[in-house]
XYZ file of C-alpha atoms in Angstrom:
561
model
C 0.166 0.047 0.100
C 1.607 3.376 -1.014
C 2.486 5.626 1.636
C 1.836 9.351 1.491
C 4.165 11.730 2.870
C 3.037 14.586 4.938
C 4.285 17.905 4.157
C 5.079 19.856 7.297
C 2.978 22.928 8.106
C 5.036 26.016 8.420
C 4.582 27.794 11.454
C 4.086 31.115 9.685
C 1.254 29.532 7.535
C -0.351 28.441 10.547
C -0.152 31.829 12.103
C -1.658 33.628 9.018
C -4.446 30.886 8.847
C -5.203 31.549 12.311
C -5.429 35.177 11.860
C -7.769 34.990 9.084
C -10.172 34.247 11.609
C -9.312 37.379 13.454
C -10.136 41.146 12.696
C -6.917 43.476 12.493
C -9.369 46.498 13.332
C -10.698 44.546 16.388
C -7.218 43.520 17.760
C -6.028 47.177 17.380
C -9.359 48.239 19.618
C -8.709 45.325 21.865
C -4.899 46.620 22.546
C -6.049 50.092 23.338
C -8.578 49.285 25.692
C -6.445 46.655 27.138
C -3.887 49.459 27.966
C -6.085 51.748 29.068
C -7.751 49.270 31.788
C -4.280 49.210 33.477
C -4.292 52.768 34.262
C -4.649 53.750 37.700
C -7.615 53.458 39.658
C -8.936 54.608 43.112
C -8.400 51.243 45.332
C -6.058 48.224 45.563
C -6.882 45.209 43.370
C -5.723 41.718 43.245
C -3.749 40.557 40.246
C -6.439 38.301 39.512
C -9.526 40.975 39.641
C -7.271 43.141 37.596
C -6.841 40.258 34.852
C -10.512 39.762 34.444
C -11.027 43.426 34.167
C -8.395 44.058 31.659
C -9.599 40.557 29.710
C -12.977 41.998 29.623
C -11.814 45.458 28.499
C -9.904 44.134 25.647
C -12.809 41.865 24.629
C -15.131 44.993 24.510
C -12.285 46.889 22.306
C -11.865 44.012 20.182
C -15.917 43.948 19.543
C -15.891 47.752 19.038
C -12.824 47.344 16.469
C -14.768 44.741 14.459
C -17.811 47.058 14.330
C -16.050 50.016 13.515
C -14.345 48.438 10.696
C -17.573 46.937 9.469
C -19.476 50.317 9.835
C -16.881 52.064 7.733
C -17.010 49.708 5.132
C -20.729 49.665 5.000
C -20.911 53.515 5.079
C -18.856 53.724 1.840
C -21.010 51.104 0.008
C -18.107 48.519 -0.150
C -19.271 45.017 -0.473
C -16.050 42.873 -0.388
C -13.782 42.914 2.626
C -10.888 45.287 3.039
C -7.756 43.840 1.904
C -6.203 41.960 4.560
C -2.911 43.540 6.118
C 0.286 42.046 4.957
C 1.942 39.736 7.502
C 4.242 42.785 8.272
C 1.167 44.421 9.910
C 0.170 41.487 11.810
C 3.928 40.974 13.334
C 3.994 44.893 13.809
C 0.910 44.890 15.605
C 1.548 41.616 17.908
C 5.009 43.103 18.762
C 3.530 46.522 19.556
C 0.779 44.874 21.784
C 3.224 42.572 23.497
C 5.584 45.079 24.506
C 3.064 47.713 25.387
C 1.064 45.055 27.373
C 4.063 44.038 29.351
C 5.306 47.556 30.214
C 1.671 48.639 31.130
C 1.255 45.639 33.096
C 4.577 46.537 35.124
C 3.446 50.160 35.530
C -0.062 48.807 36.742
C 1.528 46.895 39.551
C 3.736 49.870 40.422
C 0.820 51.934 40.729
C -1.258 49.412 42.555
C 1.751 48.967 45.128
C 1.557 52.820 45.467
C -1.861 52.756 46.134
C -1.276 49.614 48.787
C 1.442 51.909 50.483
C -0.967 55.033 50.579
C -3.715 52.665 52.422
C -1.559 50.334 54.568
C -2.245 47.396 52.448
C 0.048 44.554 51.844
C 1.951 44.880 48.576
C 1.138 42.505 45.419
C 4.582 40.644 46.002
C 7.190 39.908 43.541
C 6.210 42.279 40.477
C 7.631 40.099 37.779
C 5.475 37.049 38.982
C 2.348 39.409 39.354
C 2.879 40.689 35.726
C 3.205 37.091 34.326
C 0.365 35.745 36.126
C -1.971 39.021 35.363
C -1.070 38.734 31.452
C -1.699 34.822 31.420
C -5.169 35.111 32.922
C -6.086 38.195 30.968
C -5.448 36.284 27.848
C -7.736 33.408 28.925
C -10.514 35.948 29.810
C -10.019 37.784 26.446
C -10.415 34.625 24.416
C -13.298 33.534 26.347
C -15.326 36.558 25.748
C -14.212 36.834 22.131
C -15.488 33.405 21.394
C -18.613 33.961 23.143
C -19.038 37.094 20.954
C -17.712 35.306 17.690
C -20.854 32.833 18.345
C -23.179 35.621 18.761
C -21.729 37.210 15.649
C -22.369 33.884 13.604
C -26.150 33.732 14.596
C -26.206 37.508 13.610
C -24.833 36.563 9.931
C -26.879 33.554 9.746
C -30.013 35.644 10.326
C -28.974 38.219 7.836
C -28.263 35.331 5.063
C -31.746 34.158 5.686
C -33.312 37.671 5.351
C -31.498 38.186 2.077
C -33.426 35.463 0.289
C -36.775 37.808 0.909
C -35.345 41.209 0.931
C -32.524 43.592 -0.795
C -29.172 42.994 0.681
C -28.712 46.059 2.568
C -32.055 46.316 4.009
C -31.429 42.516 5.325
C -28.292 43.719 6.680
C -29.717 46.520 8.872
C -32.752 44.565 9.721
C -30.909 41.645 10.662
C -28.594 43.428 12.876
C -31.548 45.446 14.283
C -33.490 41.993 15.021
C -30.597 40.459 16.439
C -30.013 43.456 18.872
C -33.732 43.557 19.890
C -33.938 39.978 20.572
C -30.808 40.097 22.575
C -31.962 42.984 24.896
C -35.424 41.102 25.185
C -33.380 38.033 26.081
C -31.008 39.769 28.624
C -33.956 41.970 30.157
C -37.044 39.671 29.460
C -35.467 36.304 30.567
C -31.967 36.554 32.026
C -32.558 39.671 34.040
C -36.171 38.558 35.460
C -34.674 34.942 36.299
C -31.708 36.273 37.764
C -33.793 38.672 39.872
C -35.985 35.661 40.822
C -33.050 33.776 41.995
C -31.592 36.629 43.932
C -34.749 37.467 45.679
C -35.246 33.885 46.571
C -31.567 33.409 47.610
C -31.457 36.726 49.751
C -35.078 35.990 51.214
C -33.684 32.555 52.284
C -30.590 34.352 53.750
C -33.074 36.782 55.661
C -34.368 33.993 57.354
C -30.682 32.810 58.630
C -29.277 34.136 62.076
C -25.600 35.380 62.350
C -23.610 33.456 64.899
C -23.447 34.772 68.283
C -26.816 36.653 67.818
C -29.191 35.291 70.155
C -32.793 36.892 70.992
C -32.854 39.677 73.426
C -34.286 39.232 77.066
C -34.950 42.788 77.517
C -38.282 44.070 76.609
C -36.411 47.306 75.649
C -35.469 45.548 72.271
C -37.654 44.314 69.412
C -38.192 40.707 69.246
C -37.661 40.463 73.082
C -40.127 39.922 75.871
C -43.645 41.781 75.329
C -42.449 43.021 71.637
C -45.107 43.680 69.298
C -43.119 42.477 66.444
C -41.768 38.610 66.222
C -37.928 37.709 66.580
C -38.472 35.674 63.416
C -39.981 38.782 61.459
C -36.874 40.864 62.096
C -34.796 39.334 59.332
C -30.986 38.397 59.726
C -29.851 41.992 59.791
C -32.617 43.156 62.319
C -31.779 40.312 64.278
C -28.245 41.273 64.514
C -29.327 44.915 65.448
C -31.696 44.004 68.260
C -29.423 40.852 69.512
C -25.968 42.824 69.790
C -24.440 45.975 71.353
C -22.860 47.260 74.376
C -24.158 45.987 77.645
C -25.420 47.963 80.776
C -22.308 46.785 82.328
C -19.924 47.728 79.598
C -21.424 51.308 79.339
C -21.258 51.434 83.329
C -17.641 50.730 83.166
C -16.650 52.843 80.383
C -18.507 55.963 81.794
C -18.028 55.242 85.389
C -21.598 55.915 86.262
C -24.684 53.804 86.172
C -26.011 53.224 82.657
C -29.203 52.662 81.450
C -30.783 49.828 79.020
C -30.319 51.523 75.423
C -33.371 51.100 73.475
C -33.447 49.631 70.048
C -36.179 48.862 67.918
C -36.894 47.774 64.498
C -39.522 46.146 61.923
C -38.567 43.929 59.442
C -39.957 43.417 55.887
C -41.994 40.428 57.261
C -43.474 42.417 59.801
C -46.201 43.931 57.715
C -47.186 44.112 54.019
C -46.544 47.629 53.204
C -43.727 50.270 53.755
C -46.175 52.294 55.588
C -47.220 49.568 57.791
C -43.549 48.538 58.445
C -42.796 52.219 59.840
C -46.092 52.056 61.931
C -45.048 48.906 63.544
C -41.283 50.241 64.136
C -43.125 53.488 65.613
C -45.229 51.431 68.079
C -42.341 49.719 69.412
C -40.579 52.960 70.182
C -43.769 54.069 72.254
C -44.082 50.626 73.784
C -40.338 50.569 75.194
C -40.524 54.428 76.343
C -38.298 55.400 73.373
C -39.825 58.771 73.398
C -38.652 59.578 77.093
C -34.912 58.956 76.287
C -32.491 61.975 75.560
C -31.908 61.304 71.920
C -33.666 59.371 69.172
C -31.771 58.031 66.200
C -33.762 57.182 63.100
C -31.289 54.855 61.119
C -31.844 54.479 57.478
C -30.632 50.922 56.458
C -29.245 49.587 53.359
C -31.392 46.987 51.421
C -31.314 43.995 53.626
C -31.469 46.012 56.776
C -27.863 46.545 57.530
C -26.771 49.524 59.833
C -23.275 50.555 60.712
C -22.683 49.524 64.112
C -20.455 52.259 64.760
C -23.262 54.687 64.616
C -25.368 53.059 67.196
C -22.789 51.985 69.641
C -21.381 55.393 69.727
C -24.440 57.342 70.507
C -25.214 54.453 73.260
C -21.479 55.091 74.863
C -22.058 58.955 74.658
C -25.439 58.853 76.309
C -24.699 56.083 78.695
C -27.433 54.198 77.280
C -30.202 57.201 77.557
C -30.921 56.703 73.852
C -33.061 55.133 71.434
C -32.607 53.764 67.973
C -35.593 53.051 65.497
C -35.165 51.642 62.202
C -36.666 49.265 59.491
C -36.071 46.981 56.497
C -37.269 47.575 52.929
C -35.757 44.840 50.891
C -34.048 41.399 51.015
C -31.536 42.540 48.591
C -28.077 43.772 49.574
C -27.289 47.388 48.966
C -25.546 47.364 45.579
C -28.625 45.348 44.300
C -31.255 47.679 46.050
C -29.284 50.548 44.669
C -29.830 49.487 41.103
C -33.527 47.980 41.438
C -34.872 49.225 44.788
C -34.198 53.110 45.101
C -37.742 54.283 45.110
C -38.467 51.746 48.065
C -35.387 52.978 49.919
C -36.490 56.795 49.529
C -40.186 56.058 50.433
C -38.769 53.963 53.431
C -36.806 56.765 54.565
C -39.647 59.381 54.355
C -42.137 56.872 56.063
C -40.110 56.367 58.977
C -38.750 59.889 59.543
C -42.326 61.473 59.157
C -43.982 58.865 61.491
C -41.441 59.257 64.497
C -41.217 63.008 63.905
C -44.839 63.285 64.372
C -44.896 61.236 67.620
C -41.860 63.299 68.984
C -44.000 66.642 68.004
C -46.961 65.520 70.072
C -44.725 65.887 73.141
C -44.564 69.249 75.023
C -41.611 71.252 73.446
C -39.230 71.236 76.647
C -39.921 67.439 76.783
C -38.894 66.447 73.473
C -35.811 64.203 73.122
C -33.053 65.357 70.568
C -34.184 63.712 67.209
C -31.148 62.898 64.763
C -30.874 60.614 61.415
C -28.032 58.751 60.232
C -27.224 56.312 57.270
C -24.675 54.879 55.152
C -24.386 54.326 51.460
C -27.859 53.699 50.090
C -29.010 54.262 53.962
C -27.590 57.630 53.387
C -29.617 58.149 50.332
C -32.806 56.815 52.366
C -32.018 59.242 55.422
C -31.988 62.403 53.380
C -34.771 61.750 51.409
C -37.601 63.429 53.521
C -35.603 66.778 53.231
C -35.355 69.051 50.392
C -32.382 71.239 51.660
C -29.802 71.490 54.037
C -31.667 74.323 56.037
C -34.900 71.917 56.002
C -33.097 69.008 57.618
C -31.387 71.415 60.060
C -34.748 72.840 61.038
C -36.393 69.257 61.498
C -33.745 67.474 63.290
C -31.156 68.160 66.049
C -28.264 66.316 64.088
C -27.823 64.414 61.044
C -24.561 62.105 60.026
C -24.380 60.322 56.532
C -21.302 58.300 55.286
C -20.431 57.287 51.727
C -23.154 59.167 49.785
C -24.212 58.420 46.130
C -24.897 60.194 42.914
C -28.428 59.611 43.394
C -28.299 61.734 47.118
C -29.950 64.915 45.616
C -29.720 66.792 48.680
C -25.786 65.942 49.029
C -25.447 66.474 45.464
C -27.274 69.865 45.275
C -24.886 71.170 48.174
C -21.517 69.824 46.910
C -22.538 71.693 43.615
C -23.435 74.854 45.630
C -20.121 74.783 47.482
C -18.147 77.805 47.945
C -15.721 79.029 44.955
C -12.181 77.302 45.578
C -13.196 74.456 47.834
C -12.806 71.191 46.220
C -15.453 68.497 45.384
C -14.007 65.719 47.650
C -13.913 68.178 50.564
C -16.143 71.174 49.925
C -17.189 73.953 52.050
C -20.866 74.946 51.928
C -22.100 78.537 53.125
C -19.001 78.970 55.552
C -19.799 75.576 57.230
C -22.519 77.245 59.217
C -24.841 74.301 59.084
C -23.209 71.213 57.294
C -19.663 70.068 57.209
C -17.798 67.669 54.854
C -15.307 65.736 56.228
C -12.816 62.898 55.354
C -11.231 62.400 58.926
C -12.300 63.683 62.350
C -9.556 66.582 61.703
C -11.773 68.091 59.003
C -14.804 68.865 61.747
C -12.986 71.943 62.443
C -13.110 72.972 58.715
C -13.717 76.095 58.086
C -12.606 77.674 61.316
C -15.815 79.453 61.753
C -19.074 79.091 64.191
C -21.221 75.887 63.669
C -24.759 76.462 64.508
C -25.654 74.328 67.742
C -28.590 72.197 67.530
C -28.389 72.500 63.629
C -25.267 70.528 62.819
C -25.010 68.021 59.760
C -22.082 66.231 58.484
C -21.278 63.893 55.330
C -18.103 61.622 55.855
C -16.895 60.908 52.240
C -13.533 59.575 51.261
C -11.654 60.861 48.249
C -11.075 57.260 47.263
C -14.681 56.143 47.559
C -15.788 54.811 44.259
C -19.320 54.504 45.636
C -19.658 58.211 46.026
C -17.656 59.097 43.085
C -19.519 56.895 40.544
C -21.518 58.791 38.132
C -22.731 57.717 34.439
C -21.695 61.301 33.462
C -18.028 60.015 33.734
C -18.375 58.232 30.614
C -18.137 61.599 28.865
C -17.356 64.240 31.333
C -14.747 65.148 33.384
C -15.740 65.737 37.239
C -14.292 68.354 39.326
C -12.946 65.793 41.578
C -10.438 64.872 38.643
C -9.678 68.459 37.516
C -8.815 69.524 40.930
C -5.813 68.435 43.238
C -6.558 64.837 44.047
C -7.604 63.615 47.725
C -5.377 62.710 50.556
C -5.801 58.850 49.383
C -5.948 59.118 45.687
C -2.780 58.929 43.511
C -1.659 61.891 41.741
C -1.264 60.088 38.511
C -5.262 59.327 38.201
C -6.542 61.014 35.430
C -9.810 61.110 33.761
C -10.089 59.291 30.356
C -13.516 59.350 28.436
C -15.106 55.755 29.025
C -12.237 54.308 30.654
C -12.694 56.187 33.918
C -16.209 55.201 34.093
C -15.205 51.670 33.503
C -12.308 51.868 36.176
C -14.614 53.381 38.875
C -17.232 50.815 38.018
C -14.779 48.173 38.753
C -13.380 49.716 41.906
C -16.976 49.593 43.290
C -16.671 45.692 43.563
C -13.669 46.185 46.131
C -14.898 49.344 47.736
C -15.166 47.986 51.259
C -12.047 45.718 51.117
C -9.707 48.549 52.254
C -8.857 49.686 55.773
C -10.996 52.354 57.732
C -10.697 55.635 56.303
C -10.397 54.665 52.737
C -12.739 53.489 50.018
C -16.106 52.933 51.520
C -14.775 51.608 54.901
C -16.317 54.225 57.401
C -15.761 53.898 61.243
C -13.208 56.074 62.976
C -14.707 59.553 61.941
C -18.418 58.502 63.231
C -17.882 59.069 67.078
C -16.023 62.122 66.618
C -18.514 63.550 64.249
C -21.556 62.575 66.735
C -19.211 64.378 69.288
C -19.355 67.532 67.622
C -22.728 67.438 66.375
C -24.692 66.621 69.610
C -22.023 68.023 72.014
C -22.965 65.247 74.822
C -22.556 66.460 78.303
C -19.126 65.372 79.705
C -18.029 63.701 76.326
C -14.484 64.694 75.136
C -12.170 63.589 72.442
C -10.151 61.583 74.696
C -13.233 59.522 75.709
C -13.717 59.135 71.834
C -10.086 57.682 71.521
C -10.786 55.305 74.112
C -14.241 54.264 72.509
C -12.785 53.469 69.118
C -11.175 50.081 70.133
C -14.756 48.825 71.192
C -16.453 50.102 67.892
C -16.998 48.100 64.672
C -19.004 48.236 61.537
C -20.580 44.879 62.212
C -21.107 42.649 65.157
């Protein structure tokens, strides 16, 4: 039987044949966005998280490059493909992309280590190993997304060819593309998103029924879910049970302050307590009345995030400052965590903030003026959005409360946004001064509470805590095509000077930073604790409380129990 001799394939031929399946314009776009994705960001990232971001960015760049190339050819009426670049251009692009990617990856690791030094976070380690690992995973992620995109593109081509059997070619091309786009959007919104939301709601509803370790039902009638409570322990939800089942004891308060303490009042109504937000707020207020909260020195209306989470630093600080003569009232309005609620539950958050404050305020106003407790509001992140919702202006919130403290506001916080935009000329967006600080102050650390050096109106003091490196605060869709003031002005204390605004890129970078916003030490990103008790002290000026006491208190505080 005659044997055949296989001609060995040449590497160059293999390379060119493989490249025939790739778009030169797409690879140019991929290279551009790959390099852009490695520019400095606000927060430290692990090498593998950066690789996922860079791989995804390169895939988006490839898709844009392919589309722009097709569109240019289509607009000039060219039916045949562009002449394929000669091998010199392929090798040239490969060389430029590889060298630039290596150099940019090295600088990316360098910048990341600078950010880590700035925030006292452990460095990435060996830069060469970090660069190699990051580039390898970036390539894997890029290829995965591109081949998913190629499958979608083949489906579009098949649809266009089918339509060309019935209608003119150019009309079929436009119609096929439009149909594919509509079907994709419908699939994502109508099928994928709906089912994802159903799964998320089901999952987080199940998580809401869990109880965190070391959380036990209260034995005090001064806590919701305890003896005599009008709401059940099971209805409070996971975060509500944590809020009610933890906190400083009377013994701890007495030991710290050196005088006999009262049992702090904490009341809360969970999402399963009643069918509507109004009814849930009513249940919380009934608990406030039942426990005698209206007779305490201070009532704190805490607006939670979606799942009912509250930063415990706010609550514990007040209880220590007033030696237990305080009352917390809060409620839950969603099963979802803050970042999902931010996307789909903003209106529920706003309504919950309004309902709870208005009902508590109405009860307080029924008391004789000289017997009314101080009424304060607080919230973090989405909770700050809910907490400021009942008020239309700084004078309004100052007039209707005895103090307010919010941290990590979002771009949806209209009161915060209006105030920052109305800041005094020459003051930066990350640390503005509004009307000479007479009623409201913006701080990144406790040292900023005395900025400006001007009188701060007693009993009308408000404060926003915002870190220059907090992506939750500085994220805004306008970042796509508009440079924000915080990137025109000198950078904040924990942002690298090399951070620059790049259209589209900065939007994507800040969006990615949001995923790791809380994975940084206190005082950076979206981690707020130390400044809270200092701010409460300045706002409320509790009798006998000093900054020295605040320093002693700090080791006892945490954002979560």
